[in-house]
PDB file of C-alpha atoms in Angstrom:
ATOM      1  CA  UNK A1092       1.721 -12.991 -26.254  1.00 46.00           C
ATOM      2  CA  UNK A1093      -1.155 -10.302 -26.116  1.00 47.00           C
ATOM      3  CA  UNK A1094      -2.625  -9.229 -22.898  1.00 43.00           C
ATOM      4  CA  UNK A1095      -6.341  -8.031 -22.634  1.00 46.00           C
ATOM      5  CA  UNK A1096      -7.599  -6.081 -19.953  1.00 52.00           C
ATOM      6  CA  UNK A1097      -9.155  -8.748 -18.083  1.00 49.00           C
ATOM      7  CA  UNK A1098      -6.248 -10.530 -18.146  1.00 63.00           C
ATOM      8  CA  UNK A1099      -3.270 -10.216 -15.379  1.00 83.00           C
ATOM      9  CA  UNK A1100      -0.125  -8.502 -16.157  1.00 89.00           C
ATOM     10  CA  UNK A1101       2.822 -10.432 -16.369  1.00 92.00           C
ATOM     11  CA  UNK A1102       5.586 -10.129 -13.532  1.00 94.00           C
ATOM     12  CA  UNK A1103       8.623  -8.306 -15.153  1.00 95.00           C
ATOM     13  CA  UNK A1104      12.028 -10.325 -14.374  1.00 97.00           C
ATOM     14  CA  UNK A1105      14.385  -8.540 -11.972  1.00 98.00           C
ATOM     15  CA  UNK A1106      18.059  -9.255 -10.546  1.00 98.00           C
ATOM     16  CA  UNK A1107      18.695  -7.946  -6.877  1.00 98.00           C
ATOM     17  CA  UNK A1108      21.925  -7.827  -5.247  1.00 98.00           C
ATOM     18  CA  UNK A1109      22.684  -7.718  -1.382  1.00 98.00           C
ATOM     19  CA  UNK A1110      25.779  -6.324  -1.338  1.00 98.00           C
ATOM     20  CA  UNK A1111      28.074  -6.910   1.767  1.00 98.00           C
ATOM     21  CA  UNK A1112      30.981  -4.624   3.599  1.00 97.00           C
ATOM     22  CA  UNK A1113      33.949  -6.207   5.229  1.00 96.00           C
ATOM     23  CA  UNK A1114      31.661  -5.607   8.591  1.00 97.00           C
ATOM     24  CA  UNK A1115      28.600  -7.648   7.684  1.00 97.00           C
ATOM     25  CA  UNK A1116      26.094  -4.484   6.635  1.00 97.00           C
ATOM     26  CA  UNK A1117      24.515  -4.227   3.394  1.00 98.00           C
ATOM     27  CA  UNK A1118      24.169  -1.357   1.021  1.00 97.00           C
ATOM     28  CA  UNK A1119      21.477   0.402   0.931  1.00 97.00           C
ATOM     29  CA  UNK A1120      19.870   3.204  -0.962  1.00 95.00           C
ATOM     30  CA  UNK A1121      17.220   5.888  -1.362  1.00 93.00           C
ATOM     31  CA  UNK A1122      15.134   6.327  -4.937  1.00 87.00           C
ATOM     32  CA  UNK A1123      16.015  10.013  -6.790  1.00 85.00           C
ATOM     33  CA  UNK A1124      12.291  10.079  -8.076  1.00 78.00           C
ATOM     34  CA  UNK A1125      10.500   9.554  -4.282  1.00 74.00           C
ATOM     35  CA  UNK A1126      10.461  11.875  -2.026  1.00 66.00           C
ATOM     36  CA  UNK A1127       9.732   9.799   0.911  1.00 71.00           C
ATOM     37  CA  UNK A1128      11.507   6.986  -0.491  1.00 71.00           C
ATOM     38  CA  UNK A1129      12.219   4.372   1.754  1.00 83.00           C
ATOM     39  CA  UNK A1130      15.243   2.560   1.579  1.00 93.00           C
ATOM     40  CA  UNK A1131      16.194  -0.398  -0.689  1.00 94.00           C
ATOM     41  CA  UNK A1132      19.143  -2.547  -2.859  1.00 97.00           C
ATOM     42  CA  UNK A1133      20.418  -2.562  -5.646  1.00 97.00           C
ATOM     43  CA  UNK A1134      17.882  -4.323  -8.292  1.00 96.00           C
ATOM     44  CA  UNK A1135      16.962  -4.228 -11.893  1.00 96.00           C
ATOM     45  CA  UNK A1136      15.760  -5.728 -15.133  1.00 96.00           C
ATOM     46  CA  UNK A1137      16.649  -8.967 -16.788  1.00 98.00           C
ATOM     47  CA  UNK A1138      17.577  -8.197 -20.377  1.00 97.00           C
ATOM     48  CA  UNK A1139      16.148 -10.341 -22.943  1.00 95.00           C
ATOM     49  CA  UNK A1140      18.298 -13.776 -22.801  1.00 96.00           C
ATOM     50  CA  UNK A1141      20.388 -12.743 -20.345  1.00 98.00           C
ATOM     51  CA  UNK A1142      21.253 -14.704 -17.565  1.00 98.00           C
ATOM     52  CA  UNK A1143      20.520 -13.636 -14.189  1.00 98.00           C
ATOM     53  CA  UNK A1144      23.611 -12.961 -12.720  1.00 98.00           C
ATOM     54  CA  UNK A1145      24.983 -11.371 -15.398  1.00 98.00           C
ATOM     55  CA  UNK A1146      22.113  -9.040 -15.054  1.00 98.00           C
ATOM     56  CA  UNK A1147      22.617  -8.512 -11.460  1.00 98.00           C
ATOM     57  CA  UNK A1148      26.133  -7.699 -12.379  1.00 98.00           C
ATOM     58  CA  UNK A1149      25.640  -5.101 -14.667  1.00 98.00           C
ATOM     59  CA  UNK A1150      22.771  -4.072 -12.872  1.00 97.00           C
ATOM     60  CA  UNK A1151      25.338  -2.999  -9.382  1.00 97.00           C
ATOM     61  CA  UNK A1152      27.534  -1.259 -11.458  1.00 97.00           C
ATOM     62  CA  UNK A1153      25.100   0.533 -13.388  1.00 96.00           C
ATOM     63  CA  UNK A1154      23.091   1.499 -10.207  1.00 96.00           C
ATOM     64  CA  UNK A1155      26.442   1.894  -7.525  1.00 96.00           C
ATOM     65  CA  UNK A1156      29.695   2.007  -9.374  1.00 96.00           C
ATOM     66  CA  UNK A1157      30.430  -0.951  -7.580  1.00 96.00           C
ATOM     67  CA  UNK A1158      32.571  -3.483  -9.515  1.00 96.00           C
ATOM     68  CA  UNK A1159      34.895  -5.124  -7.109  1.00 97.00           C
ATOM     69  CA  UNK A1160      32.463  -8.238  -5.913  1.00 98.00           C
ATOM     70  CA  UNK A1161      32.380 -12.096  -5.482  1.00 98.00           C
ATOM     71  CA  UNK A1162      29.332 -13.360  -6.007  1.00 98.00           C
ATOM     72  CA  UNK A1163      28.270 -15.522  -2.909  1.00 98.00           C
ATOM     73  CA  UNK A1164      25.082 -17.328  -3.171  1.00 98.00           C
ATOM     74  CA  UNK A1165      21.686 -17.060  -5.199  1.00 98.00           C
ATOM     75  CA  UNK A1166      18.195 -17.206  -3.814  1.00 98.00           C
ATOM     76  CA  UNK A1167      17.198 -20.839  -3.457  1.00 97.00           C
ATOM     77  CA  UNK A1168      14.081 -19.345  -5.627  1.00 97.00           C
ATOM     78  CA  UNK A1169      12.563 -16.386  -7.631  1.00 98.00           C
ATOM     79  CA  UNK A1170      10.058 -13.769  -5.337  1.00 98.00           C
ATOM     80  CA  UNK A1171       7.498 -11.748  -6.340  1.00 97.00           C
ATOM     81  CA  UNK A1172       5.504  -9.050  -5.280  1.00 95.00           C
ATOM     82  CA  UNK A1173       2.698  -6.832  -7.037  1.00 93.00           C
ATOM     83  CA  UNK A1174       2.775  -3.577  -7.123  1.00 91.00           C
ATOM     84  CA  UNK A1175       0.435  -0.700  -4.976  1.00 89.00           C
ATOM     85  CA  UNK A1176      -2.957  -0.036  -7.218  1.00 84.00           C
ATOM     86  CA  UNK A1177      -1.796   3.270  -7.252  1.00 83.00           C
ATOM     87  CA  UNK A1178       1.399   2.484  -9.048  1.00 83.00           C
ATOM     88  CA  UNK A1179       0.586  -0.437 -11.354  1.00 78.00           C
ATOM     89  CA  UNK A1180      -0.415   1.713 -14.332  1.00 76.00           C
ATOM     90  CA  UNK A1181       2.856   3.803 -13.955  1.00 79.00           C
ATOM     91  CA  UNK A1182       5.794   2.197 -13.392  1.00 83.00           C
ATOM     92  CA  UNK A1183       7.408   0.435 -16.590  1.00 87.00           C
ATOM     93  CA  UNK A1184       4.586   1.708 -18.713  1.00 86.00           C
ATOM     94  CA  UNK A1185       1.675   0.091 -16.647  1.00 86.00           C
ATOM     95  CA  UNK A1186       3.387  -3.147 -18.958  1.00 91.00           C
ATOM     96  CA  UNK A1187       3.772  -5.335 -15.627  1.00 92.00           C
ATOM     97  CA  UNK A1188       1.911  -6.093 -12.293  1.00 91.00           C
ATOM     98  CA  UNK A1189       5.196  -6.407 -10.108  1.00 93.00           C
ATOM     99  CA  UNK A1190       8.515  -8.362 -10.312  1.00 95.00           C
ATOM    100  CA  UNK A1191       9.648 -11.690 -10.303  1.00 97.00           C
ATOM    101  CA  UNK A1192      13.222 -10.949  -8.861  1.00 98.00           C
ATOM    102  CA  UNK A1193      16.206 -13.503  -8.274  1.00 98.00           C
ATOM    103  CA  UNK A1194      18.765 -12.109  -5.887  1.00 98.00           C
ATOM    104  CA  UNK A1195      22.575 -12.401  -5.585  1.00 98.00           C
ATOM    105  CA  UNK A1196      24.261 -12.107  -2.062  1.00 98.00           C
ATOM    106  CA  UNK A1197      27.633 -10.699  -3.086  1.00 98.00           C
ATOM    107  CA  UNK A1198      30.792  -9.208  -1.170  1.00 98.00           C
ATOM    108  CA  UNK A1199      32.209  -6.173  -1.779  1.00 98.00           C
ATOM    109  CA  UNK A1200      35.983  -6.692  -2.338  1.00 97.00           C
ATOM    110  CA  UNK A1201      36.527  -2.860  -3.348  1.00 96.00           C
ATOM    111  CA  UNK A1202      37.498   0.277  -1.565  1.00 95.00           C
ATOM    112  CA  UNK A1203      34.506   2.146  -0.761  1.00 93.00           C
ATOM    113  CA  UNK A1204      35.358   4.735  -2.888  1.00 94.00           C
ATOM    114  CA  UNK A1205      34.276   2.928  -5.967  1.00 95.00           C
ATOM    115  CA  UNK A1206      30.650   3.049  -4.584  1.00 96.00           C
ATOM    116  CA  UNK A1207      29.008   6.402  -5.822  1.00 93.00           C
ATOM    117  CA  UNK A1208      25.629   5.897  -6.860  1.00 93.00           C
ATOM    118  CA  UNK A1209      25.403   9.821  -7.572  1.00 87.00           C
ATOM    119  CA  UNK A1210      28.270   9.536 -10.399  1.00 89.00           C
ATOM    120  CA  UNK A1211      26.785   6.436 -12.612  1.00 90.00           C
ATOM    121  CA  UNK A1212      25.194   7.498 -15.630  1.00 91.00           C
ATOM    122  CA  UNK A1213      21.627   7.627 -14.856  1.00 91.00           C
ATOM    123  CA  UNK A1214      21.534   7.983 -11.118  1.00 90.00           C
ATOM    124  CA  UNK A1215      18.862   5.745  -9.685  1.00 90.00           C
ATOM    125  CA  UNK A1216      19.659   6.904  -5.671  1.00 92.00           C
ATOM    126  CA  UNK A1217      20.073  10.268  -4.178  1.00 89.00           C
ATOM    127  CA  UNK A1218      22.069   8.711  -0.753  1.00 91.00           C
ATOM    128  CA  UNK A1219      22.989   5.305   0.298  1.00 95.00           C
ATOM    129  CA  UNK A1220      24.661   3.760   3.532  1.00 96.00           C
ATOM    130  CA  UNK A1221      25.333   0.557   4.932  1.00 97.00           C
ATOM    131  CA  UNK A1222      22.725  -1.055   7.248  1.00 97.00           C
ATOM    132  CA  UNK A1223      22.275  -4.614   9.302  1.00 97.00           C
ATOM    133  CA  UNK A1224      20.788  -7.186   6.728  1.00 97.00           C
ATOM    134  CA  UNK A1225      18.021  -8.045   9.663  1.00 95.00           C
ATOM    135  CA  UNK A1226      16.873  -4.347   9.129  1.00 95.00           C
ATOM    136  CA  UNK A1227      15.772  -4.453   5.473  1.00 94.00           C
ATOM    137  CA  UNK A1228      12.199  -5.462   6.227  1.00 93.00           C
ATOM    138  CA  UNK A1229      11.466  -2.847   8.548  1.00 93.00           C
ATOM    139  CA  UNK A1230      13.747  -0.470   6.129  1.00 93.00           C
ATOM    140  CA  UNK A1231      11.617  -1.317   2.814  1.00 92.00           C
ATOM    141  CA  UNK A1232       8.203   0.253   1.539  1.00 91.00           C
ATOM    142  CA  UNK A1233       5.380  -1.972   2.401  1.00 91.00           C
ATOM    143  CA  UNK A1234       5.024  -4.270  -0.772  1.00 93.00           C
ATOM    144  CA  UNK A1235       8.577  -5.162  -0.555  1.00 94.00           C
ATOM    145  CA  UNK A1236       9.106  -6.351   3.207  1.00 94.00           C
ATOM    146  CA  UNK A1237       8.289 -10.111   2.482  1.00 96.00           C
ATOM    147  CA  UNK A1238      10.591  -9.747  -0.473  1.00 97.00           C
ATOM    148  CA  UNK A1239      13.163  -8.641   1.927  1.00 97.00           C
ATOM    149  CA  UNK A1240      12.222 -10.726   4.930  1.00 97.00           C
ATOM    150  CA  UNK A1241      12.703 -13.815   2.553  1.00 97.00           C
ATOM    151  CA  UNK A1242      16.351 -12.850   1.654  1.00 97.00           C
ATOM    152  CA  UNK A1243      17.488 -11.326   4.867  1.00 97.00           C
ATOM    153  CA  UNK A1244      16.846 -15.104   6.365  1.00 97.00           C
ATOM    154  CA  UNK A1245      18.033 -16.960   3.067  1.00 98.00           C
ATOM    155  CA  UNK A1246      21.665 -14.384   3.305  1.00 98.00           C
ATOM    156  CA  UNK A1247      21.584 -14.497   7.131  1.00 97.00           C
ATOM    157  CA  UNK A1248      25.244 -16.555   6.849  1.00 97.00           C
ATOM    158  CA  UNK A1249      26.435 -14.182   4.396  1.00 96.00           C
ATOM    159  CA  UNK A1250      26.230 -11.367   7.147  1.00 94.00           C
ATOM    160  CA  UNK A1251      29.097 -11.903   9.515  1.00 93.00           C
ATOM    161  CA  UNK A1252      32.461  -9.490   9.141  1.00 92.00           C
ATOM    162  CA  UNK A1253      35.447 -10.464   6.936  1.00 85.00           C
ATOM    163  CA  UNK A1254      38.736 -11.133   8.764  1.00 77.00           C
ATOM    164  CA  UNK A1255      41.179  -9.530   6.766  1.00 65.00           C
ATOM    165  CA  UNK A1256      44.480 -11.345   5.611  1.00 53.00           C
ATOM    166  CA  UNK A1257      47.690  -9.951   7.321  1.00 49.00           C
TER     167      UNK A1257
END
């Protein structure tokens, strides 16, 4: 399909992961290339035909290290959100408006050594920490807090601590 100027970009397809501790908090992490960069999860591209969570998979472990998961629900639906003017003709080669993103709630079954964002082979986040699922809206740059809003209420059961078997 060719695009003409006039025309609207298309929404490139993204997989985002909340990925929960033992305690209930999600990861969270801060962009190498911002500055200012507000905090966000784990996300990326959807390879041509493959399937969501697969991408979300290799998309954690590409971005965290993080391996040792079990995949605990999928958004009910895909979100999007467009990109600031001021970005849209950088980011992915000024290709897409936004993304279209389906996310994975998953728990982190690892020891938290495995996560180490700053030894995967292209480092996408200069620090990371856990944080309360309820405050990735306020957490999030601007474009993204309905994005987060939406998944922070559809994982809200998904964010309670795991009692450990003894």
């Amino acid at each position: 399909m060719t695009y003409h100027p006039q025309d609207p970009l298309p929404y490139r397809q993204c997989a985002g992961i909340v990925l929960f501790n033992r305690e209930g908090n999600v990861f969270v992490g801060k962009r190498v290339d911002q500055a200012d960069a507000a905090w966000q999860l784990p996300q990326g591209g959807i390879k041509k035909d493959e399937a969501p969570r697969v991408a979300a998979l290799r998309e954690l472990e590409e971005e965290t290290g993080a391996r040792t998961v079990t995949v605990l629900a999928e958004s009910s639906g895909w979100l999007t959100y467009d990109l600031p003017r001021e970005l849209a003709g950088k980011v992915w080669n000024g290709k897409y408006r936004g993304q279209k993103q389906k996310w994975f709630a998953m728990q982190f079954t690892g020891d938290e050594g495995e996560i180490n964002p700053a030894n995967v082979q292209h480092p996408e986040f200069s620090t990371w920490r856990w944080a309360r699922l309820d405050d990735l809206p306020r957490l999030a740059v601007p474009f993204k807090h309905h994005i987060y809003q939406a998944i922070a209420l559809e994982f809200a059961i998904h964010a309670v601590p795991v009692k450990s078997a003894r």
